Amino acid sequence: MIKKLSVIGLVAVLSLGCQSQGQVAQTPQPSPPKKSNGDLKAYKDVITPAAKSDEGLFTTHFVGDKLYFEIPTNIFEKDMLLVSRIAKVPSGFGGGYVNAGSKVNEQVVRWTRRGNNVDMKIISFENQSDEGSPIYQSVTANNFFPILYSTKVVALNPDSNAVVVEVNSLYENDIEAINGISSSLKKRYKVKKLDQSRSYIESAHSFPKNIEVKHLMTYEAEEPPERGQAGTISLLMNQSMVLLPDDKMQPRLADDRVGWFTIKKYNYDSEELKADDYEIIRRWRLEPKDVEAYKRGELVEPVKPIVYYLDPATPEKWRPYFKQGIEDWNVAFEAAGFKNAIIAKDPPTKEEDPDFSPEDVRYSVVRYVASTTRNAVGPSVTDPRTGEIIGSSIIWYHNHLRSYRNRYMIEAGAQNPSARTLNTPEAEIGEMMRMVIAHEIGHALGLPHNMKASAAYPTDSLRSAEFTQKYGLTPSIMDYARVNYVAQPEDKNVRYIRMMGPYDLYSINWGYRYLPGANTPLAEKPTLDKWILEKAGDPVYEFGGGYDGVDPQSQRESLGDDQVKASEYGLANLKKVVPNLVAWTSKDGYNYDDLGEVYGELTNLWRGYITHVITNVGGVYETQKTADQDGAVYEAVPRQKQKEAVQFLNNHAFSTPNWLLDQDLLTRIEATGAIERVQSLQTRSLNSLLDEKRLKRMVSNEQVSGNKAYTAVEMMDDLRKGIFSELYAGRKADAYRRNLQRSYIDAATGYVQKLKETESDGILKSDIIALMRGEMERLKRDINQRGNYVNDVLTRYHWKDLVARIDSGLRVEL
């Protein structure tokens, strides 16, 4: 939701934004008087007949190994976006998440002339003020633009309307703002310096709106990513300088109730006794060819559609699925009044477009990266003045196929026979790839993750063929909901793979619908607010990023509105999968590496189901609202739901997972390690449940909700009775349970030990230490009373050891 803004101040900045987008910090200065040509060389002596020249936005000249820019004087003071990408990268660089096509920086620059010097300045549009406002002078003085690069004018062109500068030092020096190795990677690889003898400019091309330069950078490194790299790291960088439009797109104000990537601004003309901050959304410029037909409600093609090319490296058999994933978004754009708004194309041949390059920011490309990385990403390039997206490179890593192959077997193998193989049928793996591409395209259109979407659907609806085939697994493709793990073996014809949903259509309409009658961002706001209020209260149209770990309805990878029930369904399926993994993953003549890999991922998914449940304990539902909407934004999870969550944890997380300890499987993949694996999983879950912030929320909620709250004392009581059930039943505790019980005492007494820490003032003054002391004293008393009833020597020793641990943990000298 937009923060409270001074209407007068914001109108001044934003209406100016449609003309000059708050030319904040520095008014373009007139060029100083030129020095006499006697100070410069003759053009023909610099740009000799041997020059290899390329005309465009400004002409590039190669003369030997020197690169010259011939910059027209009318380009000075123009805003240009400098986009730095890696064009080629050594194997293993960056741990697998840096690859050919990775963007390392984008920044607005202006070329300016200073006598016989030409400077490239970095420009910011974050702080804004109307040029006619007195405070504009202060904004200018306190937002001085740094000079990224400076060089000498060596000649004027024959018409004296352009200057010639040599720019080798821009591309052959280690300039942090455009290089491909971050400071953290330099430390990791112990980079010494850039070796200029092995760094050079490879090519330069000029086009009507952009300049593309490729340059090779070679660094001396003591520990390069792979040993065979001879103590060096070489990267081929691509630098795109794109002229930003004088005719700026009208910005659209962001609203927290609808998820968008945004750009933050500060308005210093505010009358609110502070600098008001607001945000604008990132989106492509879509304007109807026929405005009158658009007004009548007809579907109209945009003046400039969004076009994505496939990488020439994309395997032929996957291209149809990639193109479908791109063009799936046309359904959403139709909801916004546009037809054929997004187009997928095969890569052009050399004959069709000899200048085509995936690194050229003019082309939006779905890159296919030969890498063992298991991921896909959807970055874009944005004009920071207005939020206009001007280009994008979707990245699909080849080994992401492996992720979905494994995931499909683990989460759908119990229910779907076609998932019981590592050679997933092409139609199904292709459908998964299609939806991954659609998800990443969504990011490139401006949409962030909406982890709250999946909670809009009743959990049991995901077992319905009719429901899932019509509505999918979640209202938004931007949720993390990859495979339907809720469906059970008896559920027939359900959909297992995510797809686009109603929230996607709603958000695209909200962000992209053209509003011809609204000539300023503030004029658009009443219509945009009206659309949100029309959907208020319907969970299908709610947004939540899911990154704070507080709202159980807004979690990555979860499905349905009831996390306890969904995790029970998912766990029931895992229990059916484990006994079959040997048969499903084995291949005659090969070892059990695939079995070990899938089994490891299965245990991680089990941990994920547990995490979904833990979040309910001390959880808080968040529903974004503005001041004109009734009801609270934050509401504690009901007491009974939290209590059910702890019961689930006692039954399924903290009990010994015998189903996971299949000896026929384990003896094929490891000599030992099962106990340590389970201990690690259970300890992490226990520590998460006893997290300080969670306990503080529970204490706080008790003060607000009184006897309606699930209190921290009640939770600890339920947890103790579950984790120490052997003590209260007089039974033997196995090795897994003994480990868990020790972890419980370590976690509880660890809080008491924080009394020694002077920097832990926040917890020292909370109720948590008192709570843990009380629980440990209660447990010690129960062990002393009941510990000798069990008919197992090692268990009795264990109880005595726990008493000693409690005594030690509670002994703190201040």
Coordinates of N, CA and C in Angstrom, one line a residue, residues 571 575 603-611 614 648-661 673-691 694 719 722-726 733-748 798:
L571 N 3.2 -36.6 4.3 CA 4.0 -37.6 5.0 C 3.5 -39.0 4.7
K575 N 5.9 -42.1 3.1 CA 6.0 -43.4 3.7 C 5.7 -44.5 2.7
T603 N 14.4 -36.7 2.5 CA 14.5 -36.3 3.9 C 14.4 -34.8 4.1
N604 N 14.9 -34.0 3.1 CA 14.7 -32.6 3.2 C 13.3 -32.2 3.0
L605 N 12.6 -32.9 2.1 CA 11.1 -32.5 2.0 C 10.4 -32.8 3.2
W606 N 10.7 -33.9 3.9 CA 10.1 -34.3 5.2 C 10.3 -33.1 6.2
R607 N 11.5 -32.6 6.2 CA 11.8 -31.5 7.1 C 11.0 -30.2 6.7
G608 N 10.8 -30.1 5.4 CA 9.9 -29.0 4.9 C 8.5 -29.1 5.4
Y609 N 7.9 -30.3 5.3 CA 6.6 -30.4 5.8 C 6.5 -30.1 7.3
I610 N 7.5 -30.5 8.1 CA 7.6 -30.2 9.5 C 7.6 -28.6 9.7
T611 N 8.4 -28.0 8.9 CA 8.6 -26.5 9.0 C 7.2 -25.8 8.8
I614 N 5.4 -26.1 12.0 CA 6.0 -25.3 13.1 C 5.6 -23.8 13.0
F648 N 1.0 -32.6 16.2 CA 1.6 -33.2 15.0 C 3.1 -33.4 15.1
L649 N 3.7 -32.4 15.7 CA 5.2 -32.4 15.9 C 5.6 -33.6 16.8
N650 N 4.8 -33.7 17.9 CA 5.1 -34.8 18.8 C 4.9 -36.2 18.1
N651 N 3.9 -36.3 17.2 CA 3.6 -37.5 16.6 C 4.5 -37.9 15.4
H652 N 4.9 -36.8 14.7 CA 5.6 -37.1 13.4 C 7.0 -36.5 13.3
A653 N 7.3 -35.5 14.0 CA 8.7 -34.9 13.9 C 9.6 -35.4 15.0
F654 N 9.1 -35.5 16.2 CA 9.9 -35.9 17.4 C 9.8 -37.4 17.8
S655 N 8.9 -38.1 17.1 CA 8.9 -39.6 17.3 C 10.0 -40.1 16.4
T656 N 10.5 -41.3 16.7 CA 11.5 -41.9 15.8 C 10.9 -42.3 14.4
P657 N 11.5 -41.8 13.3 CA 10.9 -42.0 12.0 C 11.3 -43.4 11.5
N658 N 10.8 -44.4 12.0 CA 11.2 -45.8 11.5 C 10.9 -46.0 10.1
W659 N 9.9 -45.3 9.5 CA 9.6 -45.4 8.1 C 10.7 -44.9 7.2
L660 N 11.5 -44.0 7.8 CA 12.6 -43.4 7.0 C 13.8 -44.2 7.1
L661 N 13.9 -45.1 8.1 CA 15.1 -45.9 8.4 C 15.0 -47.3 7.7
G673 N 25.4 -43.4 9.6 CA 25.0 -42.0 9.5 C 23.5 -41.8 9.7
A674 N 22.7 -42.8 9.8 CA 21.3 -42.7 10.0 C 20.9 -41.9 11.3
I675 N 21.6 -42.3 12.4 CA 21.3 -41.7 13.7 C 21.6 -40.2 13.6
E676 N 22.8 -39.9 13.1 CA 23.2 -38.5 13.0 C 22.3 -37.7 12.1
R677 N 21.8 -38.3 11.0 CA 20.9 -37.6 10.1 C 19.6 -37.2 10.8
V678 N 19.0 -38.2 11.5 CA 17.7 -38.0 12.2 C 17.9 -37.0 13.3
Q679 N 19.0 -37.1 14.0 CA 19.3 -36.2 15.1 C 19.4 -34.7 14.6
S680 N 20.1 -34.6 13.5 CA 20.2 -33.2 12.9 C 18.8 -32.7 12.5
L681 N 18.0 -33.5 11.8 CA 16.7 -33.0 11.4 C 15.8 -32.7 12.6
Q682 N 15.8 -33.5 13.6 CA 15.0 -33.3 14.8 C 15.5 -32.1 15.6
T683 N 16.8 -32.0 15.7 CA 17.3 -30.9 16.5 C 17.0 -29.6 15.8
R684 N 17.2 -29.5 14.5 CA 16.8 -28.3 13.8 C 15.4 -27.9 14.0
S685 N 14.5 -28.9 13.9 CA 13.1 -28.6 14.1 C 12.8 -28.1 15.5
L686 N 13.4 -28.8 16.5 CA 13.2 -28.4 17.9 C 13.7 -27.0 18.1
N687 N 14.9 -26.7 17.6 CA 15.4 -25.3 17.8 C 14.6 -24.3 17.2
S688 N 14.0 -24.6 16.0 CA 13.1 -23.7 15.3 C 11.8 -23.5 16.2
L689 N 11.3 -24.5 16.8 CA 10.1 -24.4 17.6 C 10.4 -23.6 18.8
L690 N 11.6 -23.7 19.4 CA 11.9 -22.9 20.6 C 12.7 -21.6 20.3
D691 N 12.5 -21.1 19.1 CA 13.1 -19.9 18.7 C 12.7 -18.7 19.6
R694 N 9.8 -16.6 18.3 CA 8.5 -17.3 18.4 C 8.0 -17.3 19.9
L719 N 4.9 -30.1 24.8 CA 6.1 -30.5 24.2 C 6.9 -31.5 25.1
G722 N 5.4 -34.9 25.2 CA 5.6 -35.6 24.0 C 7.0 -36.1 23.8
I723 N 8.0 -35.3 24.1 CA 9.4 -35.6 23.9 C 9.8 -36.6 25.0
F724 N 9.2 -36.5 26.2 CA 9.6 -37.4 27.2 C 8.5 -38.4 27.6
S725 N 7.8 -38.9 26.5 CA 6.7 -39.8 26.7 C 7.1 -41.1 27.4
E726 N 8.4 -41.6 27.1 CA 8.9 -42.8 27.6 C 9.0 -42.7 29.2
A733 N 13.7 -45.8 26.1 CA 13.9 -44.8 25.1 C 15.0 -45.2 24.2
D734 N 14.7 -45.2 22.8 CA 15.8 -45.7 21.9 C 16.8 -44.6 21.6
A735 N 17.8 -44.9 20.8 CA 18.9 -44.0 20.6 C 18.5 -42.7 20.0
Y736 N 17.5 -42.7 19.1 CA 17.0 -41.5 18.4 C 16.3 -40.6 19.5
R737 N 15.5 -41.2 20.3 CA 14.8 -40.4 21.3 C 15.8 -39.8 22.3
R738 N 16.7 -40.6 22.7 CA 17.7 -40.1 23.7 C 18.4 -38.9 23.2
N739 N 18.8 -39.0 21.9 CA 19.5 -37.8 21.3 C 18.5 -36.6 21.3
L740 N 17.3 -36.8 20.9 CA 16.3 -35.7 20.9 C 16.1 -35.1 22.3
Q741 N 16.0 -35.9 23.3 CA 15.8 -35.5 24.7 C 17.0 -34.6 25.2
R742 N 18.2 -35.1 24.8 CA 19.4 -34.3 25.1 C 19.4 -32.9 24.4
S743 N 18.9 -32.9 23.2 CA 18.8 -31.7 22.4 C 17.8 -30.7 23.1
Y744 N 16.7 -31.3 23.6 CA 15.7 -30.5 24.3 C 16.3 -29.8 25.5
I745 N 17.1 -30.5 26.3 CA 17.7 -29.9 27.5 C 18.8 -28.9 27.1
D746 N 19.5 -29.2 26.0 CA 20.5 -28.2 25.5 C 19.9 -26.9 25.1
A747 N 18.7 -27.0 24.4 CA 18.1 -25.8 23.9 C 17.5 -25.0 25.1
A748 N 16.9 -25.7 26.0 CA 16.3 -24.9 27.2 C 17.3 -24.3 28.1
H798 N 20.5 -42.9 31.2 CA 20.2 -41.7 30.4 C 19.4 -40.7 31.3

